[in-house]
PDB file of C-alpha atoms and ligand atoms in Angstrom:
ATOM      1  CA  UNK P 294       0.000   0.000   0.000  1.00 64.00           C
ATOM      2  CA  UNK P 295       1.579   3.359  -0.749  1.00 73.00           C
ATOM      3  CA  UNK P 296       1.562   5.801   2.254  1.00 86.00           C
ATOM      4  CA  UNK P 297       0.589   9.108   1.639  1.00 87.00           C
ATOM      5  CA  UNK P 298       2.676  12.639   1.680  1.00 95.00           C
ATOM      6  CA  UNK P 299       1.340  14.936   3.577  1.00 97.00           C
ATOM      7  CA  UNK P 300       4.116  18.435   3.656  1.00 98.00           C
ATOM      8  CA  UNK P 301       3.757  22.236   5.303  1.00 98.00           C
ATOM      9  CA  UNK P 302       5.390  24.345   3.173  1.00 98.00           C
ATOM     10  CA  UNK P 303       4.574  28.383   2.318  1.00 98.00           C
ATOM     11  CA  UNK P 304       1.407  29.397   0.987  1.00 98.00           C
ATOM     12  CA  UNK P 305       2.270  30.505  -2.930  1.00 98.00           C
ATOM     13  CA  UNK P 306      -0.098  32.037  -5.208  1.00 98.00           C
ATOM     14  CA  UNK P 307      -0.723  29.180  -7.395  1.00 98.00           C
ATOM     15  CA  UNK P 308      -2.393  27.628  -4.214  1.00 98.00           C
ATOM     16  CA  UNK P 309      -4.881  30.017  -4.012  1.00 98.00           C
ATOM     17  CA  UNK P 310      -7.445  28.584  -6.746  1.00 98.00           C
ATOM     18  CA  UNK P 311      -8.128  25.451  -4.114  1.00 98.00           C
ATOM     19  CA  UNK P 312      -8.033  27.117  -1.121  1.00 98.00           C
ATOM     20  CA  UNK P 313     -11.281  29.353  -2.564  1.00 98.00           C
ATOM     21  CA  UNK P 314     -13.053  26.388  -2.981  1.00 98.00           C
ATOM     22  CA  UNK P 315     -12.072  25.097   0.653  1.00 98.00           C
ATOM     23  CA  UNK P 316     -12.941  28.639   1.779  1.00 97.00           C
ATOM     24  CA  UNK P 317     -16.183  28.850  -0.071  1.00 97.00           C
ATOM     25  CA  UNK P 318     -17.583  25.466   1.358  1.00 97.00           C
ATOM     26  CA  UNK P 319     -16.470  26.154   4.911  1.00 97.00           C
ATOM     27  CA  UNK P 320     -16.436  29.801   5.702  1.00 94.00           C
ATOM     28  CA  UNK P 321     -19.607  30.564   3.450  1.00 92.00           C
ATOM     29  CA  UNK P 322     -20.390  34.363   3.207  1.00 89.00           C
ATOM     30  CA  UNK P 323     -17.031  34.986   5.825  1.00 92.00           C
ATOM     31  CA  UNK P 324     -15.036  33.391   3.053  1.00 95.00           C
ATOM     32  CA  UNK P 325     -11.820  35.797   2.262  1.00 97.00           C
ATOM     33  CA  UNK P 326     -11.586  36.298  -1.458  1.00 97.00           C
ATOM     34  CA  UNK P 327      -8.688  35.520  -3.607  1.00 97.00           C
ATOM     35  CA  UNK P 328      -7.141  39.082  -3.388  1.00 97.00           C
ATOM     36  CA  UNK P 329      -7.236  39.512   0.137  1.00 98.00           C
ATOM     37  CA  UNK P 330      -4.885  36.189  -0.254  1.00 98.00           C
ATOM     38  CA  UNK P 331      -3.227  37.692  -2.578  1.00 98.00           C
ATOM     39  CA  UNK P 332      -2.076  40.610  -0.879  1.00 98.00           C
ATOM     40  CA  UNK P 333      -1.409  38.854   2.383  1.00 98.00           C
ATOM     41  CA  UNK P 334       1.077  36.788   0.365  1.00 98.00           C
ATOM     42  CA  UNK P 335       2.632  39.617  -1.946  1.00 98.00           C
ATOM     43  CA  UNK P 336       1.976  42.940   0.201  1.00 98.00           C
ATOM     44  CA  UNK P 337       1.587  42.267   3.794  1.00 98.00           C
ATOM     45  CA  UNK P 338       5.430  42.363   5.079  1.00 97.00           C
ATOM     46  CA  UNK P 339       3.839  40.901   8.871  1.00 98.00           C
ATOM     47  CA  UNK P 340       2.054  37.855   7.141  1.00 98.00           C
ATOM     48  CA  UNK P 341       3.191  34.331   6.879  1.00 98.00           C
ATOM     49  CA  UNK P 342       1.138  31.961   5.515  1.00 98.00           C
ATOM     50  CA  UNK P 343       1.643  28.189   5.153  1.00 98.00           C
ATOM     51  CA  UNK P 344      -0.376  25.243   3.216  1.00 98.00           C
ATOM     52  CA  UNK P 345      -0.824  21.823   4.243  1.00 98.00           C
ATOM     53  CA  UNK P 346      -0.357  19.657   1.158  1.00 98.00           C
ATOM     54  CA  UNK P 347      -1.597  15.640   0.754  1.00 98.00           C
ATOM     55  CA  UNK P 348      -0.254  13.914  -2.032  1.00 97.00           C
ATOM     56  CA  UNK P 349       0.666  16.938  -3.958  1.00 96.00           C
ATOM     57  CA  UNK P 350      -2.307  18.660  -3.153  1.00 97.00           C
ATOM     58  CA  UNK P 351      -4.017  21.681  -1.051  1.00 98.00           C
ATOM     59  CA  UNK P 352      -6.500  20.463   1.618  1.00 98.00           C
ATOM     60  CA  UNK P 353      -5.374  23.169   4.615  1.00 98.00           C
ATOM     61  CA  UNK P 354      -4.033  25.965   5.491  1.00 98.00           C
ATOM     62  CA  UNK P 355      -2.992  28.622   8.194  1.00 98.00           C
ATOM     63  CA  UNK P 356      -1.782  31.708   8.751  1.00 98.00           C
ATOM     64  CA  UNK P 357       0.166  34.543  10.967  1.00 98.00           C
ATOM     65  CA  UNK P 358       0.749  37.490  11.459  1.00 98.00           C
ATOM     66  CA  UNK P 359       3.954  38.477  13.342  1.00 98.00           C
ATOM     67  CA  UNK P 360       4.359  41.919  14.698  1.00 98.00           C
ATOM     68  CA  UNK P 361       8.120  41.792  16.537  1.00 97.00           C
ATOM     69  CA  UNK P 362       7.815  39.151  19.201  1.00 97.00           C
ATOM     70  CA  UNK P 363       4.080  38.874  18.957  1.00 98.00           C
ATOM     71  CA  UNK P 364       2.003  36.255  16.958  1.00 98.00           C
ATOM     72  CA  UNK P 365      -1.314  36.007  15.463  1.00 98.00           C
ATOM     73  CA  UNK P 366      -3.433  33.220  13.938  1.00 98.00           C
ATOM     74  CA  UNK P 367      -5.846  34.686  10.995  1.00 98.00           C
ATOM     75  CA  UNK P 368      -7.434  32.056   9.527  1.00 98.00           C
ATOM     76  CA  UNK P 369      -6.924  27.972   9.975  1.00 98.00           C
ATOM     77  CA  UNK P 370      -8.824  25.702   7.850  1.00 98.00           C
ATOM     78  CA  UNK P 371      -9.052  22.012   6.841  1.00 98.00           C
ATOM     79  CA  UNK P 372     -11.008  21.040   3.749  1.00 98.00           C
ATOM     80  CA  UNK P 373     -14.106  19.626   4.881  1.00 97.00           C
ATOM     81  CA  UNK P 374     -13.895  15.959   3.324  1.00 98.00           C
ATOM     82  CA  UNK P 375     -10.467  15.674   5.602  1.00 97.00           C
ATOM     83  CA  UNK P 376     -11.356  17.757   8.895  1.00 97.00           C
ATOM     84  CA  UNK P 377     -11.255  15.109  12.026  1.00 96.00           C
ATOM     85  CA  UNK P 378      -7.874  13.361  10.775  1.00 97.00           C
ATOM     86  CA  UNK P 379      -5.444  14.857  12.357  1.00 97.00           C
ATOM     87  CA  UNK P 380      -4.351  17.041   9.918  1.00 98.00           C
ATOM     88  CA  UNK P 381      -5.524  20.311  11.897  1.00 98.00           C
ATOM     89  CA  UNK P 382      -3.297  18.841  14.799  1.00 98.00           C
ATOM     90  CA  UNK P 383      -0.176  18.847  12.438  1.00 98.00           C
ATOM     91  CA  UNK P 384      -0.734  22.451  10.682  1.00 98.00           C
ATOM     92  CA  UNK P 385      -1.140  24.212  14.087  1.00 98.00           C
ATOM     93  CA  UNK P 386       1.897  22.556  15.605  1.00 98.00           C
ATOM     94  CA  UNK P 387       3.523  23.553  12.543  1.00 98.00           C
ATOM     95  CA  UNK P 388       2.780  27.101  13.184  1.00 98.00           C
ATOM     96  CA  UNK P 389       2.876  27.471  16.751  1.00 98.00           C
ATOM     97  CA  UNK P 390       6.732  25.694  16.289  1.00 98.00           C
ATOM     98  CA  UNK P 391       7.611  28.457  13.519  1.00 98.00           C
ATOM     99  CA  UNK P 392       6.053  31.358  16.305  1.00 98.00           C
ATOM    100  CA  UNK P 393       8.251  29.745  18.678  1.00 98.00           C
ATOM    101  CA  UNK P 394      11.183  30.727  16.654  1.00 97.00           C
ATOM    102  CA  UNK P 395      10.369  34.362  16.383  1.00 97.00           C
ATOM    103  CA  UNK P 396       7.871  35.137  19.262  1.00 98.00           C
ATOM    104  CA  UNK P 397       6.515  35.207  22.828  1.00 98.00           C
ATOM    105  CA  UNK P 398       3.266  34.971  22.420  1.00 98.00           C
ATOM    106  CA  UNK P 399       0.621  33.668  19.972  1.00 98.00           C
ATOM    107  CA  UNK P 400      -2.845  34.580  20.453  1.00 98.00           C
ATOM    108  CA  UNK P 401      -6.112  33.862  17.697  1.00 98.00           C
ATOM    109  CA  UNK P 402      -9.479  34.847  17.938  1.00 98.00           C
ATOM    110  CA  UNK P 403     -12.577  31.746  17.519  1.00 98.00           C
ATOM    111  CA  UNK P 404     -16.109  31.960  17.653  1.00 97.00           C
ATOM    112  CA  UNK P 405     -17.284  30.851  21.100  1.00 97.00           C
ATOM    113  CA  UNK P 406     -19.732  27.930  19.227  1.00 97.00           C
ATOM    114  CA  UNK P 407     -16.426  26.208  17.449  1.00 97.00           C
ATOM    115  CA  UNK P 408     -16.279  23.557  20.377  1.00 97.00           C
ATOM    116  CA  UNK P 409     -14.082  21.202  17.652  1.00 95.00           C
ATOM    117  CA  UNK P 410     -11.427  24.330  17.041  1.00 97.00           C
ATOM    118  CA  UNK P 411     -11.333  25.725  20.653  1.00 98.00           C
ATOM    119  CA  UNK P 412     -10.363  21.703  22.011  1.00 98.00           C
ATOM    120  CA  UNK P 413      -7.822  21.629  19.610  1.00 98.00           C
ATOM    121  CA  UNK P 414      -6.516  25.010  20.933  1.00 98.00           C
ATOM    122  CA  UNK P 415      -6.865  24.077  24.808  1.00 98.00           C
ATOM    123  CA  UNK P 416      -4.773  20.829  23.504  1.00 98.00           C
ATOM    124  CA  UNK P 417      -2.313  23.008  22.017  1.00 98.00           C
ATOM    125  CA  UNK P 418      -1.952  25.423  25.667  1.00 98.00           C
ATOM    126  CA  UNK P 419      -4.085  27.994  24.566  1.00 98.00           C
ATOM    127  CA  UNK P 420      -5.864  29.170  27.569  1.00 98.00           C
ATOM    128  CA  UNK P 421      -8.697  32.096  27.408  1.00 98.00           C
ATOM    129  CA  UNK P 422      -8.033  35.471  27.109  1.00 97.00           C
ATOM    130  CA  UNK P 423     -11.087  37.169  27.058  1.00 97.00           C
ATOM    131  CA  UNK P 424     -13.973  37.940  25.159  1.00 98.00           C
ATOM    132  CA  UNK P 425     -14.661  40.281  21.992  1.00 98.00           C
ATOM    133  CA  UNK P 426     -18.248  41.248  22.303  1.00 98.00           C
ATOM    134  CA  UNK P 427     -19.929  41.099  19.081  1.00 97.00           C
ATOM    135  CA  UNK P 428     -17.128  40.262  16.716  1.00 96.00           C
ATOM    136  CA  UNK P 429     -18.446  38.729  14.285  1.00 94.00           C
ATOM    137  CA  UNK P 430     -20.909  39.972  11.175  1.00 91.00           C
ATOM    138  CA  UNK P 431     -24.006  37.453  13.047  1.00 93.00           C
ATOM    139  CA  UNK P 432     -23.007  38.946  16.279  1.00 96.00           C
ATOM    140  CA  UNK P 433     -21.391  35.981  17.851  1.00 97.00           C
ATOM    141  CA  UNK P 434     -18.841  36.783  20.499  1.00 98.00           C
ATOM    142  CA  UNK P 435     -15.070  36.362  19.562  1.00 98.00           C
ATOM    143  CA  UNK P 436     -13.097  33.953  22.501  1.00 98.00           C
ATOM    144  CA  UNK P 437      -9.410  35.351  22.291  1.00 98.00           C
ATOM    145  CA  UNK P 438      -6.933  32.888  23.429  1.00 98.00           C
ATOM    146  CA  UNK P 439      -3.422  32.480  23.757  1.00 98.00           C
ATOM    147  CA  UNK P 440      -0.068  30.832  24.872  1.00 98.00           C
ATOM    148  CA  UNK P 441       3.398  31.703  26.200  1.00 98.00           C
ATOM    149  CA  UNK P 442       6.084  30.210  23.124  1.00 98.00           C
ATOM    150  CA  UNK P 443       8.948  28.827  24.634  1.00 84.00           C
TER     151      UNK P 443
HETATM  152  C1  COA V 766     -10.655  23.493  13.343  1.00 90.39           C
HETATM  153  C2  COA V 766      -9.963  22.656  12.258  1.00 90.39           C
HETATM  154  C3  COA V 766      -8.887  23.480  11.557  1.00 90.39           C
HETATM  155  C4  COA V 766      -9.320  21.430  12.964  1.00 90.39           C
HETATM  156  O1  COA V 766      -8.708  20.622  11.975  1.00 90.39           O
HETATM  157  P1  COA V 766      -9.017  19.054  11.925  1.00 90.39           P
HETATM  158  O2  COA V 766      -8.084  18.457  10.958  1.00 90.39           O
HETATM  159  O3  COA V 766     -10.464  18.875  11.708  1.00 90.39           O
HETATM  160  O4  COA V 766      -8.654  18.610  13.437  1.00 90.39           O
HETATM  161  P2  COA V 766      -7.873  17.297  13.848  1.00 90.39           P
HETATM  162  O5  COA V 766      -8.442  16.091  13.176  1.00 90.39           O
HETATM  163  O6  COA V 766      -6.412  17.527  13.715  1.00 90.39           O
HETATM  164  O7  COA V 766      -8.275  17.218  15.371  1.00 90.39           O
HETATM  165  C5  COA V 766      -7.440  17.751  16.328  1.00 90.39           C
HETATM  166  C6  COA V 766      -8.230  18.025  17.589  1.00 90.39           C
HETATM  167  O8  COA V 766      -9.281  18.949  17.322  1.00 90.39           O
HETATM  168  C7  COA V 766     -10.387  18.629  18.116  1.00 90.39           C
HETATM  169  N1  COA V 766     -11.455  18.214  17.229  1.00 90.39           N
HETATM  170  C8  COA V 766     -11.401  18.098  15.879  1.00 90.39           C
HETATM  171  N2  COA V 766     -12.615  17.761  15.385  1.00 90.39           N
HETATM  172  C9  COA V 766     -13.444  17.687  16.456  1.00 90.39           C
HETATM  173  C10 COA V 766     -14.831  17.414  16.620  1.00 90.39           C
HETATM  174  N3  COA V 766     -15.642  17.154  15.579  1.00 90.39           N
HETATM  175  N4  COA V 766     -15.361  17.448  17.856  1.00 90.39           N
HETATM  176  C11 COA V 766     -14.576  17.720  18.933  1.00 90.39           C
HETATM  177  N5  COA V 766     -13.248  17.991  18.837  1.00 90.39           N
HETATM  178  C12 COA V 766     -12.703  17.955  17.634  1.00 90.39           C
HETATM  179  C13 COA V 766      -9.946  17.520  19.032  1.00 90.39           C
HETATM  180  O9  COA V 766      -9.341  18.089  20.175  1.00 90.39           O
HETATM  181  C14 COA V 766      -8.906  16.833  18.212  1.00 90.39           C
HETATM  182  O10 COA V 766      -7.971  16.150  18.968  1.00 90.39           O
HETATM  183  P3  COA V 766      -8.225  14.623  19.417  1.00 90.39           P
HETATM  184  O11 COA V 766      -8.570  13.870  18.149  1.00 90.39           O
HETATM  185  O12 COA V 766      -6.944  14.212  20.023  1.00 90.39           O
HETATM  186  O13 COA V 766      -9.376  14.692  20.379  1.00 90.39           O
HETATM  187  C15 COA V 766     -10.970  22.131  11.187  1.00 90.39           C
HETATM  188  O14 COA V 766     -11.933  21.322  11.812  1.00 90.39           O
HETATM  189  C16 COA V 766     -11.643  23.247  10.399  1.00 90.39           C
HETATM  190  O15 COA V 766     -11.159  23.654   9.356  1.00 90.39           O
HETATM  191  N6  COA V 766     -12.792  23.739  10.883  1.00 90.39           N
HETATM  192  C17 COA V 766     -13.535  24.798  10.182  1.00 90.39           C
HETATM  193  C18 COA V 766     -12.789  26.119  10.166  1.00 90.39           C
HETATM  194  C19 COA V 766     -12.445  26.561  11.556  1.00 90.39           C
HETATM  195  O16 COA V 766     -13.238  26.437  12.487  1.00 90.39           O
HETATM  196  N7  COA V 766     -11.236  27.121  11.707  1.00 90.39           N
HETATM  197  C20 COA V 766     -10.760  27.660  12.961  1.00 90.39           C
HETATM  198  C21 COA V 766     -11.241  29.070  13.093  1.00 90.39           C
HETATM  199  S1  COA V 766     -10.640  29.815  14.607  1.00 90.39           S
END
């Protein structure tokens, strides 16, 4: 049986087609469109984005943005067919090991229904930081939470 090939490497441009679609089915109407992506990769001097490639192709993805010694997660997403197999697990240690390099502290906003996301941060050390009132378009509440990097 051949075993698969799963690699993190940087987000480029020519992954940005697929990662639409992933962002279409999961984030709906919140969905980021390609240019925002776009200038992120080729504008944004604080952004570092990274895709999570299986067998050659895109099915996650997650990125930062680094500010000196601080770190922030601004978007993390699995395609739907593979969510629940671990690969979440791998991109986020991934990223939180790359913020360890550069940073003290990593912090992300979630919505305070994503029970799924928010066990995979506690797993991760994230603890709670407090609450954004409101954050999102619907009017759900934002949970920040972070972690010391070591
Ligand atoms: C959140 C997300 C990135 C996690 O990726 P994933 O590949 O599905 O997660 P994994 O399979 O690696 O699971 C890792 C951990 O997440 C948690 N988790 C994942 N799916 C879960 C579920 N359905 N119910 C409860 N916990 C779940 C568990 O803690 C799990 O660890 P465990 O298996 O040891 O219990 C993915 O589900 C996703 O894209 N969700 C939609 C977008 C989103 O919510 N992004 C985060 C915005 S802040």
């Amino acid at each position: 049986m051949a075993t698969e090939s799963i690699e993190i490497i940087p987000m480029r441009a020519g992954h940005l087609d697929k990662i639409n679609v992933i962002e279409q089915q999961v984030f709906t109407s919140e969905a980021w469109p390609i240019k925002t992506y776009l200038y992120e990769l080729k504008e944004n001097q604080f952004a570092h984005y990274f895709s999570l490639l299986k067998d050659g192709l895109v099915i996650g993805y997650i990125g930062l943005w680094i500010v000196i010694d601080d770190a922030q997660i601004t978007t993390f997403c699995i395609d739907r067919a593979y969510q629940g197999e671990g690969y979440g697990d791998k991109l986020l240690s991934h990223c939180i090991h790359y913020a360890s390099m550069r940073c003290i502290r990593i912090s992300l906003e979630v919505r305070e229904s994503n029970h799924s996301a928010i066990r995979l941060y506690r797993k991760h050390g994230f603890v709670d930081g407090g609450v954004r009132k409101a954050y999102y378009g619907d009017g759900e509440n934002a949970l920040v939470m972070w972690r010391y990097l070591s």
